PDB file of C-alpha atoms in Angstrom:
ATOM      1  CA  MET F  20      28.960   5.417 -69.313  1.00 51.00           C
ATOM      2  CA  THR F  21      29.014   6.071 -72.577  1.00 65.00           C
ATOM      3  CA  SER F  22      31.135   3.436 -73.873  1.00 77.00           C
ATOM      4  CA  VAL F  23      30.890  -0.056 -75.128  1.00 85.00           C
ATOM      5  CA  TYR F  24      34.514  -0.142 -74.044  1.00 84.00           C
ATOM      6  CA  SER F  25      36.006   0.689 -70.856  1.00 88.00           C
ATOM      7  CA  LEU F  26      39.473  -0.193 -68.733  1.00 89.00           C
ATOM      8  CA  SER F  27      37.470  -0.826 -66.021  1.00 91.00           C
ATOM      9  CA  SER F  28      34.547  -3.465 -64.429  1.00 93.00           C
ATOM     10  CA  PRO F  29      30.991  -0.946 -64.718  1.00 94.00           C
ATOM     11  CA  THR F  30      30.074  -0.349 -61.274  1.00 94.00           C
ATOM     12  CA  VAL F  31      26.642  -1.353 -60.575  1.00 95.00           C
ATOM     13  CA  GLU F  32      25.543   2.227 -60.095  1.00 95.00           C
ATOM     14  CA  GLU F  33      26.532   3.031 -64.191  1.00 94.00           C
ATOM     15  CA  LEU F  34      24.840  -0.630 -65.272  1.00 95.00           C
ATOM     16  CA  GLU F  35      21.685   0.683 -63.438  1.00 95.00           C
ATOM     17  CA  VAL F  36      22.208   4.040 -65.587  1.00 94.00           C
ATOM     18  CA  LEU F  37      22.621   2.388 -68.623  1.00 95.00           C
ATOM     19  CA  LEU F  38      19.938   0.720 -68.131  1.00 96.00           C
ATOM     20  CA  GLY F  39      17.221   3.426 -67.684  1.00 95.00           C
ATOM     21  CA  GLU F  40      18.738   5.027 -70.693  1.00 95.00           C
ATOM     22  CA  GLN F  41      18.521   1.590 -72.848  1.00 96.00           C
ATOM     23  CA  ARG F  42      14.822   0.849 -71.686  1.00 95.00           C
ATOM     24  CA  ASP F  43      12.755   2.586 -73.681  1.00 94.00           C
ATOM     25  CA  SER F  44      15.720   2.570 -77.276  1.00 96.00           C
ATOM     26  CA  THR F  45      14.860   1.392 -80.163  1.00 97.00           C
ATOM     27  CA  LEU F  46      16.331  -2.020 -81.201  1.00 98.00           C
ATOM     28  CA  SER F  47      19.938  -1.807 -83.786  1.00 97.00           C
ATOM     29  CA  TYR F  48      17.851  -3.018 -86.392  1.00 97.00           C
ATOM     30  CA  ARG F  49      14.435  -3.811 -88.197  1.00 97.00           C
ATOM     31  CA  GLU F  50      14.629  -7.947 -88.318  1.00 98.00           C
ATOM     32  CA  VAL F  51      13.224  -8.682 -85.170  1.00 97.00           C
ATOM     33  CA  GLY F  52      12.605 -11.827 -84.565  1.00 97.00           C
ATOM     34  CA  ALA F  53      14.302 -13.390 -87.466  1.00 98.00           C
ATOM     35  CA  THR F  54      16.145 -15.740 -85.359  1.00 98.00           C
ATOM     36  CA  ALA F  55      12.396 -17.970 -84.955  1.00 96.00           C
ATOM     37  CA  ASN F  56      12.226 -18.193 -88.972  1.00 92.00           C
ATOM     38  CA  GLU F  57      14.537 -17.932 -91.695  1.00 94.00           C
ATOM     39  CA  LEU F  58      17.564 -15.733 -90.989  1.00 97.00           C
ATOM     40  CA  PRO F  59      18.389 -12.230 -92.712  1.00 98.00           C
ATOM     41  CA  TYR F  60      20.114 -11.448 -95.561  1.00 97.00           C
ATOM     42  CA  GLY F  61      23.735  -8.746 -94.619  1.00 95.00           C
ATOM     43  CA  TYR F  62      24.768 -10.291 -91.609  1.00 95.00           C
ATOM     44  CA  ARG F  63      26.881 -13.323 -90.141  1.00 93.00           C
ATOM     45  CA  HIS F  64      25.162 -16.290 -88.912  1.00 95.00           C
ATOM     46  CA  LEU F  65      25.296 -18.672 -86.229  1.00 94.00           C
ATOM     47  CA  ARG F  66      23.281 -21.622 -85.351  1.00 95.00           C
ATOM     48  CA  HIS F  67      24.655 -24.408 -83.124  1.00 96.00           C
ATOM     49  CA  SER F  68      23.562 -27.115 -80.950  1.00 96.00           C
ATOM     50  CA  LEU F  69      23.975 -29.683 -78.400  1.00 96.00           C
ATOM     51  CA  ALA F  70      22.053 -32.775 -78.120  1.00 96.00           C
ATOM     52  CA  PHE F  71      22.417 -33.064 -73.866  1.00 96.00           C
ATOM     53  CA  ALA F  72      19.999 -35.095 -72.059  1.00 96.00           C
ATOM     54  CA  ASN F  73      16.454 -37.190 -72.512  1.00 94.00           C
ATOM     55  CA  GLY F  74      13.078 -37.211 -70.945  1.00 96.00           C
ATOM     56  CA  ALA F  75      10.993 -34.794 -69.074  1.00 95.00           C
ATOM     57  CA  THR F  76      13.948 -34.371 -66.588  1.00 96.00           C
ATOM     58  CA  GLY F  77      16.238 -33.634 -68.658  1.00 97.00           C
ATOM     59  CA  PHE F  78      14.426 -31.108 -70.779  1.00 97.00           C
ATOM     60  CA  ALA F  79      13.432 -29.095 -67.167  1.00 97.00           C
ATOM     61  CA  ALA F  80      17.152 -29.107 -66.733  1.00 97.00           C
ATOM     62  CA  GLY F  81      17.782 -27.422 -69.724  1.00 97.00           C
ATOM     63  CA  LYS F  82      14.339 -25.375 -69.054  1.00 98.00           C
ATOM     64  CA  ALA F  83      15.587 -24.113 -65.796  1.00 98.00           C
ATOM     65  CA  ALA F  84      19.267 -23.174 -67.088  1.00 98.00           C
ATOM     66  CA  ILE F  85      17.485 -20.790 -69.534  1.00 98.00           C
ATOM     67  CA  GLU F  86      15.166 -19.262 -67.165  1.00 97.00           C
ATOM     68  CA  SER F  87      18.770 -18.447 -64.723  1.00 97.00           C
ATOM     69  CA  TRP F  88      20.633 -17.857 -67.255  1.00 98.00           C
ATOM     70  CA  ALA F  89      23.035 -19.821 -67.423  1.00 97.00           C
ATOM     71  CA  GLY F  90      25.274 -20.243 -70.385  1.00 97.00           C
ATOM     72  CA  HIS F  91      25.470 -16.736 -69.584  1.00 97.00           C
ATOM     73  CA  ARG F  92      27.155 -17.329 -66.219  1.00 96.00           C
ATOM     74  CA  ARG F  93      29.045 -19.670 -67.601  1.00 95.00           C
ATOM     75  CA  ALA F  94      30.821 -17.586 -69.902  1.00 95.00           C
ATOM     76  CA  GLY F  95      31.508 -15.382 -67.772  1.00 94.00           C
ATOM     77  CA  ILE F  96      29.064 -12.896 -68.568  1.00 96.00           C
ATOM     78  CA  ARG F  97      27.684 -10.433 -66.017  1.00 96.00           C
ATOM     79  CA  LEU F  98      23.452  -9.706 -66.277  1.00 97.00           C
ATOM     80  CA  TYR F  99      21.966  -6.613 -64.617  1.00 97.00           C
ATOM     81  CA  PRO F 100      19.539  -6.828 -63.277  1.00 97.00           C
ATOM     82  CA  GLU F 101      21.414  -9.802 -61.276  1.00 94.00           C
ATOM     83  CA  ARG F 102      18.671 -11.817 -62.288  1.00 93.00           C
ATOM     84  CA  PRO F 103      16.655 -10.861 -65.471  1.00 96.00           C
ATOM     85  CA  VAL F 104      13.230 -12.207 -65.706  1.00 96.00           C
ATOM     86  CA  VAL F 105      12.586 -14.042 -69.192  1.00 97.00           C
ATOM     87  CA  SER F 106       9.811 -12.253 -70.755  1.00 97.00           C
ATOM     88  CA  ASP F 107       8.959 -10.148 -73.918  1.00 97.00           C
ATOM     89  CA  GLY F 108       9.980  -6.941 -73.964  1.00 97.00           C
ATOM     90  CA  GLN F 109      12.664  -7.346 -70.659  1.00 97.00           C
ATOM     91  CA  THR F 110      15.245  -5.561 -70.789  1.00 98.00           C
ATOM     92  CA  VAL F 111      19.028  -6.651 -69.754  1.00 98.00           C
ATOM     93  CA  VAL F 112      22.108  -5.707 -70.015  1.00 97.00           C
ATOM     94  CA  LEU F 113      25.602  -8.035 -70.255  1.00 96.00           C
ATOM     95  CA  ALA F 114      29.546  -6.903 -68.841  1.00 96.00           C
ATOM     96  CA  SER F 115      31.753  -9.107 -69.779  1.00 93.00           C
ATOM     97  CA  ARG F 116      35.852  -8.856 -69.655  1.00 91.00           C
ATOM     98  CA  VAL F 117      37.019  -9.472 -73.225  1.00 83.00           C
ATOM     99  CA  ALA F 118      41.044  -9.317 -74.123  1.00 79.00           C
ATOM    100  CA  GLY F 119      41.990  -6.848 -71.828  1.00 85.00           C
ATOM    101  CA  LEU F 120      39.083  -4.452 -71.891  1.00 86.00           C
ATOM    102  CA  TRP F 121      34.890  -4.220 -70.142  1.00 92.00           C
ATOM    103  CA  VAL F 122      32.257  -4.487 -73.159  1.00 91.00           C
ATOM    104  CA  THR F 123      28.932  -3.749 -71.555  1.00 94.00           C
ATOM    105  CA  ALA F 124      26.191  -4.265 -73.957  1.00 94.00           C
ATOM    106  CA  ALA F 125      22.503  -4.032 -73.875  1.00 97.00           C
ATOM    107  CA  CYS F 126      19.902  -6.674 -75.409  1.00 98.00           C
ATOM    108  CA  ARG F 127      16.062  -6.551 -75.393  1.00 98.00           C
ATOM    109  CA  ILE F 128      14.004  -9.787 -74.858  1.00 98.00           C
ATOM    110  CA  VAL F 129      11.705 -10.207 -78.202  1.00 98.00           C
ATOM    111  CA  TRP F 130      10.199 -12.706 -78.117  1.00 98.00           C
ATOM    112  CA  VAL F 131       9.350 -15.753 -75.837  1.00 98.00           C
ATOM    113  CA  VAL F 132       8.449 -19.646 -76.678  1.00 98.00           C
ATOM    114  CA  ASP F 133       6.602 -21.917 -73.759  1.00 98.00           C
ATOM    115  CA  GLU F 134       5.207 -25.265 -74.842  1.00 97.00           C
ATOM    116  CA  PRO F 135       5.502 -28.139 -73.061  1.00 96.00           C
ATOM    117  CA  SER F 136       8.438 -29.645 -75.309  1.00 97.00           C
ATOM    118  CA  ARG F 137      10.279 -26.218 -76.184  1.00 98.00           C
ATOM    119  CA  TYR F 138      11.623 -22.989 -73.943  1.00 98.00           C
ATOM    120  CA  GLY F 139      13.154 -20.290 -74.605  1.00 98.00           C
ATOM    121  CA  PHE F 140      13.546 -16.884 -76.002  1.00 98.00           C
ATOM    122  CA  ALA F 141      15.298 -14.454 -77.947  1.00 98.00           C
ATOM    123  CA  TYR F 142      16.941 -10.689 -77.962  1.00 98.00           C
ATOM    124  CA  GLY F 143      17.654  -8.363 -79.902  1.00 98.00           C
ATOM    125  CA  THR F 144      20.617  -5.602 -79.382  1.00 97.00           C
ATOM    126  CA  LEU F 145      20.220  -1.773 -78.335  1.00 97.00           C
ATOM    127  CA  PRO F 146      22.025   1.033 -79.348  1.00 95.00           C
ATOM    128  CA  HIS F 147      24.548   0.187 -76.827  1.00 92.00           C
ATOM    129  CA  HIS F 148      26.131  -2.646 -77.810  1.00 92.00           C
ATOM    130  CA  PRO F 149      29.158  -3.816 -80.250  1.00 90.00           C
ATOM    131  CA  GLU F 150      26.811  -6.194 -82.855  1.00 92.00           C
ATOM    132  CA  ILE F 151      23.496  -5.393 -84.218  1.00 96.00           C
ATOM    133  CA  GLY F 152      21.610  -8.049 -84.741  1.00 97.00           C
ATOM    134  CA  GLU F 153      19.545 -10.924 -82.533  1.00 98.00           C
ATOM    135  CA  GLU F 154      20.168 -14.460 -80.816  1.00 98.00           C
ATOM    136  CA  SER F 155      17.996 -16.904 -79.749  1.00 98.00           C
ATOM    137  CA  PHE F 156      18.400 -19.661 -76.892  1.00 98.00           C
ATOM    138  CA  ILE F 157      16.284 -22.940 -76.565  1.00 98.00           C
ATOM    139  CA  VAL F 158      15.833 -25.807 -75.282  1.00 98.00           C
ATOM    140  CA  GLN F 159      13.751 -28.486 -76.963  1.00 97.00           C
ATOM    141  CA  ARG F 160      12.508 -32.658 -75.995  1.00 97.00           C
ATOM    142  CA  THR F 161      12.265 -33.876 -79.710  1.00 95.00           C
ATOM    143  CA  PRO F 162       9.267 -36.946 -79.750  1.00 93.00           C
ATOM    144  CA  GLU F 163      11.973 -39.446 -79.418  1.00 95.00           C
ATOM    145  CA  SER F 164      12.742 -37.545 -76.078  1.00 95.00           C
ATOM    146  CA  GLN F 165      16.343 -36.329 -76.264  1.00 97.00           C
ATOM    147  CA  VAL F 166      16.805 -32.876 -75.625  1.00 98.00           C
ATOM    148  CA  THR F 167      19.319 -30.202 -77.536  1.00 97.00           C
ATOM    149  CA  VAL F 168      20.057 -26.961 -76.895  1.00 98.00           C
ATOM    150  CA  GLU F 169      20.527 -24.629 -79.997  1.00 97.00           C
ATOM    151  CA  ILE F 170      21.838 -20.964 -80.181  1.00 97.00           C
ATOM    152  CA  THR F 171      20.569 -18.821 -83.340  1.00 97.00           C
ATOM    153  CA  ALA F 172      22.220 -15.675 -83.819  1.00 97.00           C
ATOM    154  CA  PHE F 173      22.662 -12.696 -86.622  1.00 96.00           C
ATOM    155  CA  SER F 174      25.043  -9.982 -86.299  1.00 94.00           C
ATOM    156  CA  ARG F 175      27.030  -7.583 -87.761  1.00 91.00           C
ATOM    157  CA  PRO F 176      29.374  -5.110 -85.797  1.00 87.00           C
ATOM    158  CA  SER F 177      28.119  -1.990 -84.883  1.00 84.00           C
ATOM    159  CA  SER F 178      31.412  -0.079 -84.141  1.00 69.00           C
ATOM    160  CA  LEU F 179      34.542   0.507 -85.442  1.00 69.00           C
ATOM    161  CA  LEU F 180      36.235  -1.712 -82.970  1.00 63.00           C
ATOM    162  CA  ALA F 181      34.077  -4.501 -83.634  1.00 64.00           C
ATOM    163  CA  ARG F 182      35.017  -4.272 -87.575  1.00 63.00           C
ATOM    164  CA  LEU F 183      38.398  -3.832 -86.490  1.00 64.00           C
ATOM    165  CA  GLY F 184      38.795  -7.011 -84.871  1.00 65.00           C
ATOM    166  CA  GLY F 185      37.103  -9.348 -87.910  1.00 65.00           C
ATOM    167  CA  PRO F 186      38.304 -12.893 -87.286  1.00 66.00           C
ATOM    168  CA  ILE F 187      38.419 -12.059 -83.535  1.00 69.00           C
ATOM    169  CA  THR F 188      35.830 -10.982 -82.995  1.00 71.00           C
ATOM    170  CA  HIS F 189      33.736 -13.958 -84.595  1.00 72.00           C
ATOM    171  CA  GLY F 190      36.249 -16.197 -82.395  1.00 77.00           C
ATOM    172  CA  ILE F 191      35.277 -14.367 -79.423  1.00 77.00           C
ATOM    173  CA  GLN F 192      31.277 -15.028 -80.704  1.00 83.00           C
ATOM    174  CA  THR F 193      31.880 -18.769 -81.736  1.00 85.00           C
ATOM    175  CA  ARG F 194      33.834 -19.340 -78.265  1.00 89.00           C
ATOM    176  CA  THR F 195      31.099 -17.607 -76.152  1.00 91.00           C
ATOM    177  CA  THR F 196      28.362 -19.550 -77.927  1.00 92.00           C
ATOM    178  CA  ARG F 197      29.682 -22.862 -76.781  1.00 93.00           C
ATOM    179  CA  LEU F 198      30.066 -22.082 -73.449  1.00 93.00           C
ATOM    180  CA  TYR F 199      26.976 -20.773 -73.855  1.00 95.00           C
ATOM    181  CA  LEU F 200      25.872 -24.297 -74.481  1.00 95.00           C
ATOM    182  CA  LYS F 201      28.078 -25.437 -71.838  1.00 95.00           C
ATOM    183  CA  GLY F 202      26.232 -23.648 -69.238  1.00 95.00           C
ATOM    184  CA  ILE F 203      22.320 -25.082 -70.691  1.00 96.00           C
ATOM    185  CA  SER F 204      23.541 -28.470 -70.751  1.00 95.00           C
ATOM    186  CA  GLY F 205      25.163 -28.616 -67.764  1.00 92.00           C
ATOM    187  CA  THR F 206      28.218 -30.498 -69.332  1.00 86.00           C
TER     188      THR F 206
END
């Protein structure tokens, strides 16, 4: 599997090969970790959040949802490995059907936060991805005990097809982000 786009669903064998190829690849952008700080110039920025619970139980549920990649599953994304561990350096391949095509994308977790009232991670794009950038998934509990999930991203197209998609690509990204929020929040 060499193309990001395909007419057919990738097989487990193809995903395994792709994961092996991407595991030692260099990230496709310089601003590694920027979703934890100031988002860099020259990218499309996205930041969406959703308050969904209160207290320790709500926070624990949000943390478990992020650990199990519930947002991605809600968005209809296949993961390989099927149950990736949330840990710094973990490489994962995502596969989803978009506008009649199968899209595969390789990412690597670039940071993890695991604090008593804040949990999540960010992954960055690898060369086999239609975009260049980073996305973070954070659940947190405020001092008032309100639990929120926030997704932050910066990206720009890496492929001609993604560039030509323009507003359609942005719309797909926004829709997918909303599904991530619903999957993590359980709403």
